[in-house]
XYZ file of C-alpha atoms in Angstrom:
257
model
C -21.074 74.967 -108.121
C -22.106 78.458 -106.555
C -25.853 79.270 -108.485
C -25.034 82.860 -108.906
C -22.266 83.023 -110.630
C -23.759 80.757 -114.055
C -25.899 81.947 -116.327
C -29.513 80.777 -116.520
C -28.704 78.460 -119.735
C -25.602 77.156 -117.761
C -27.751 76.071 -115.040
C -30.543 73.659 -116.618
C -28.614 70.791 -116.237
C -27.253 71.158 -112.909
C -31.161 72.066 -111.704
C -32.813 69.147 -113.272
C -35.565 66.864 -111.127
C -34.359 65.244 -107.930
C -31.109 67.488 -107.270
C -29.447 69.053 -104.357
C -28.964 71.786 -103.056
C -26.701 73.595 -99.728
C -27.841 76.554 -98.443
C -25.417 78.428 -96.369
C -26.761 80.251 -93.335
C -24.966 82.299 -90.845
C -25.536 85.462 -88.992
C -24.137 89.189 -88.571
C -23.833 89.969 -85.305
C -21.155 90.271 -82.498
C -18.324 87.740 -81.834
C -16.407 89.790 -79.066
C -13.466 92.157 -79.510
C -11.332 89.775 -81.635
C -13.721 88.060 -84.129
C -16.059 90.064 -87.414
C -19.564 90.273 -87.131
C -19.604 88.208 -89.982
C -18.216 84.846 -88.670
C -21.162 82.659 -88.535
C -22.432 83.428 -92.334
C -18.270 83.124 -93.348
C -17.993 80.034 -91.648
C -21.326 78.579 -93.318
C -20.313 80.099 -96.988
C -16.678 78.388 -96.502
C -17.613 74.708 -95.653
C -20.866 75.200 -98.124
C -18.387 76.073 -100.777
C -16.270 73.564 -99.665
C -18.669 70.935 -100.093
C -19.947 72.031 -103.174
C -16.500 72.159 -105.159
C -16.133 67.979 -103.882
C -19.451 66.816 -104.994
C -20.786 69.094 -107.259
C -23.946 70.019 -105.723
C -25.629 73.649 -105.698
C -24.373 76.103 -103.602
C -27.085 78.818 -102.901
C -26.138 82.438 -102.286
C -25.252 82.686 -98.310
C -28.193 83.794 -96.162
C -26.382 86.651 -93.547
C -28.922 87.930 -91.283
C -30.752 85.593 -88.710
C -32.575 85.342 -85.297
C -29.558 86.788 -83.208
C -31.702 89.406 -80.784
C -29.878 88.074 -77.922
C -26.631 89.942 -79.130
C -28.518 92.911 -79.805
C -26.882 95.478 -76.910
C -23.825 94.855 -79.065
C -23.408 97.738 -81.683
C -23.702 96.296 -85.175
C -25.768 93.417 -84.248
C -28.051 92.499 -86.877
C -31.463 90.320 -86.276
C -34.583 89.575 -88.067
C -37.451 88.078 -85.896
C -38.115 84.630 -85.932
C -41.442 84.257 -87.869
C -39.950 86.466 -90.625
C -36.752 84.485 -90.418
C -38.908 81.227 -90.713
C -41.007 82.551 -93.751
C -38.245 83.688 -95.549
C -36.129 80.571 -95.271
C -39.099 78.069 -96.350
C -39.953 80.645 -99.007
C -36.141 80.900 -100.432
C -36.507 76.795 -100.230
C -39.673 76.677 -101.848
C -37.853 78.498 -105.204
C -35.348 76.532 -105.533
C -37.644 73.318 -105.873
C -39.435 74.962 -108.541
C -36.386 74.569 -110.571
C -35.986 70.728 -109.616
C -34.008 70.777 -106.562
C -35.834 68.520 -103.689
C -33.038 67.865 -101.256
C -31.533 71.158 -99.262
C -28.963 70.882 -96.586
C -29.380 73.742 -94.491
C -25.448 74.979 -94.004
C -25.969 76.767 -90.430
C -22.981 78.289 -88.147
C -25.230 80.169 -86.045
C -26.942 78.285 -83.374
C -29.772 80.812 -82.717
C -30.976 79.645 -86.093
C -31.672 75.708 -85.337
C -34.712 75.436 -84.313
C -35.952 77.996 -86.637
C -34.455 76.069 -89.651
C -35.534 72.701 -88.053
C -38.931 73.783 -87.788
C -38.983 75.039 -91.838
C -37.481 71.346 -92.376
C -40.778 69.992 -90.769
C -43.192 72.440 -92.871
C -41.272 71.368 -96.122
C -41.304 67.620 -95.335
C -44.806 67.984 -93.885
C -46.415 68.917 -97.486
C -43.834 66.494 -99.761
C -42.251 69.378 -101.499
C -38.345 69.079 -100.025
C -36.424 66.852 -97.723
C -34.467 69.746 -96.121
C -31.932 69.248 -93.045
C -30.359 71.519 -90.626
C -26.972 71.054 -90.345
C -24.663 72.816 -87.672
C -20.868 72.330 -88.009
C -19.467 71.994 -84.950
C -22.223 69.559 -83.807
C -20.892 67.307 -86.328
C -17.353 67.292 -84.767
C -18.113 67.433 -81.055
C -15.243 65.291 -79.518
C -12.568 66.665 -82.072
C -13.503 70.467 -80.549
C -13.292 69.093 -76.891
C -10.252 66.990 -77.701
C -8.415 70.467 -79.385
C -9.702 73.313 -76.723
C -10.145 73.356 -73.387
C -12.400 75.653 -72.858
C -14.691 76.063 -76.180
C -17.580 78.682 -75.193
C -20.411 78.646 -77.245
C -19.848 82.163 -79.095
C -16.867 83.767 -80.156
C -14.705 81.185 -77.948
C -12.030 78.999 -79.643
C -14.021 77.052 -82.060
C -15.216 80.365 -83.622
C -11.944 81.847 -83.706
C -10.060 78.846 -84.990
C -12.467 79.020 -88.300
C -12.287 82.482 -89.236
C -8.110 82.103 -88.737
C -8.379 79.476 -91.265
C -11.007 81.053 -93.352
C -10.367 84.321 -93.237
C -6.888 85.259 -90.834
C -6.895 88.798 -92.320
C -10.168 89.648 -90.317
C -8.680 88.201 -86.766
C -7.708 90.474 -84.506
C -5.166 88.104 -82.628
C -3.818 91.262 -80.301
C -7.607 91.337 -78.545
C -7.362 87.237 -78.025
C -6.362 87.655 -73.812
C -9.095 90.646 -73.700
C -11.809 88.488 -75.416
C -10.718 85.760 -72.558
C -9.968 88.028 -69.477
C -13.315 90.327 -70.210
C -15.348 87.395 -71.277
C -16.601 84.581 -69.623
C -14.436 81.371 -69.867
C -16.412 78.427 -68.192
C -20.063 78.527 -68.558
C -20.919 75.365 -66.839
C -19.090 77.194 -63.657
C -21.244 80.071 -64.100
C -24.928 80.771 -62.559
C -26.670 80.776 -65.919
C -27.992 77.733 -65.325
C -29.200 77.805 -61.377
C -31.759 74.323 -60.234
C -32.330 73.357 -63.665
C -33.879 76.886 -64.620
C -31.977 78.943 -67.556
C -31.601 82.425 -65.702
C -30.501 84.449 -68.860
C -32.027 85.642 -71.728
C -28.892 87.667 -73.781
C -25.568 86.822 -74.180
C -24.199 90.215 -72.226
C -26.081 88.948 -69.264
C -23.143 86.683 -69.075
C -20.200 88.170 -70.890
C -19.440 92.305 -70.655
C -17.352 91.851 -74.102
C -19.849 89.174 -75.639
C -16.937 86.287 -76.106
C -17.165 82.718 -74.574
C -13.714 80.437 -73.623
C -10.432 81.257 -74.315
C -9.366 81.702 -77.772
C -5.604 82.050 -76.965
C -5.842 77.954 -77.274
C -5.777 78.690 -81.448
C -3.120 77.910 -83.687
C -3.175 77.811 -87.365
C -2.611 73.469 -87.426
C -5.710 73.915 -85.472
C -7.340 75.750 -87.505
C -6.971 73.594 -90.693
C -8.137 70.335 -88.402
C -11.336 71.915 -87.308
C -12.157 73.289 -91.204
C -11.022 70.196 -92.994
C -12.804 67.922 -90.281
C -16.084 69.718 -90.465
C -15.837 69.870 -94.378
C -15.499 66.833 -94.514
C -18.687 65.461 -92.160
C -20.615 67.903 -94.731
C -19.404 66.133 -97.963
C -20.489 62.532 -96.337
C -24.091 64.082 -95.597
C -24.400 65.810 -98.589
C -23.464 62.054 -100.806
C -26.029 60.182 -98.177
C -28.472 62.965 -98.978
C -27.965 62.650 -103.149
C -27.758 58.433 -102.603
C -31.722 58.692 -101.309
C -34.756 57.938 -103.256
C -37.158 60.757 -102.944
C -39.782 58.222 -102.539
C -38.218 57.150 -99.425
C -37.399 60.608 -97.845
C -41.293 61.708 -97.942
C -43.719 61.420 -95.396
C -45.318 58.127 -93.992
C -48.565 57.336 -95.036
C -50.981 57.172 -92.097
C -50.615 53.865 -89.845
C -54.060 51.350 -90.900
């Protein structure tokens, strides 16, 4: 059930004590020559939907913007710093418990976010008032991505690409699929970014003139549904094991006697 679209009366059962909640959270900022600026946050919005149509949870309004200043030399690239981006989260999270809701899955496509949302997880938890997780999609499919791609990239590679073609195929721009691979970067791990352990980079064009990772020429639509339907489908199981807790048993330890 997306929030937004009910009325307030609509909504007092659905927001009674000890209910969830997914948040989706994404990003605007580059993905290369063939993918929107939009991907991360339409990714997020589609499996949060998704997951909130098969159990009936609270879907939040989609959260666009987040700590992406490493794609800033792009043009379009939007960021917010990450104390605001922190603030704002565990202050969105904070409202919604105030109508009842103590369990938030954190619906993230944008990996600049984790630790931000991980850490807002750790204030919530700390204090009792939500049990909230961080949840990134294609960390709960890992060997699927590797079996379907060869070469994934991180950003704006295959695994990117395949999601918005299911999602979204109107906004793909399928023609610029060799240029996001021949002006990209397509193997990482056989780069120098990572040179005696050290990280040597700090933004993504430091790596990649055209800001894409991988090859996404590896994409097909069958693809495409697999990834969507498998991810979609890891976020329904959490989201049941999340609503199946106690909320005695997901707060904080009492100090060790």
């Amino acid at each position: 059930m997306y929030l937004a679209d009910r009325t307030w009366p609509e909504l007092g059962d659905a927001l009674s004590e000890e209910s969830v909640a997914v948040v989706p959270l994404g990003s605007t900022e580059q993905h290369g020559p063939h993918l929107p600026l939009a991907t991360d946050h339409l990714i997020a919005e589609a499996l949060a939907s998704a997951a909130a149509d098969e159990t009936g949870v609270v879907r939040t309004p989609t959260i666009t913007v987040g700590v992406s200043p490493h794609h800033r030399q792009f043009p379009g690239t939007m960021w917010v710093d990450p104390p605001a981006f922190r603030d704002y989260v565990e202050s969105f999270t904070r409202n919604l418990t105030y109508h009842g809701i103590d369990r938030v899955v954190f619906v993230n496509a944008h990996g600049g976010n984790v630790q931000h949302l991980r850490e807002v997880g750790r204030r919530l938890h700390e204090d009792g008032t939500a049990y909230a997780l961080e949840w990134m999609w294609d960390e709960s499919i890992p060997e699927l991505v590797d079996d379907l791609f060869e070469h994934n990239g991180p950003h704006a590679g295959p695994k990117e690409t395949a999601m918005i073609t299911h999602i979204a195929p109107e906004l793909v721009r399928d023609d610029q699929f060799e240029n996001a691979r021949d002006g990209g970067l397509v193997d990482l791990d056989g780069s120098d970014a990572m040179v005696h352990g050290a990280r040597t980079f700090y933004d993504s064009i430091d790596n990649s003139a055209n800001g894409a990772f991988g090859d996404p020429t590896d994409v097909t639509p069958e693809k495409a549904e697999q990834l969507f339907e498998a991810a979609a489908d890891q976020l329904v199981q959490l989201v049941e094991w999340l609503d199946a807790r106690d909320r005695e048993e997901l707060l904080p330890k009492d100090r060790v006697a």
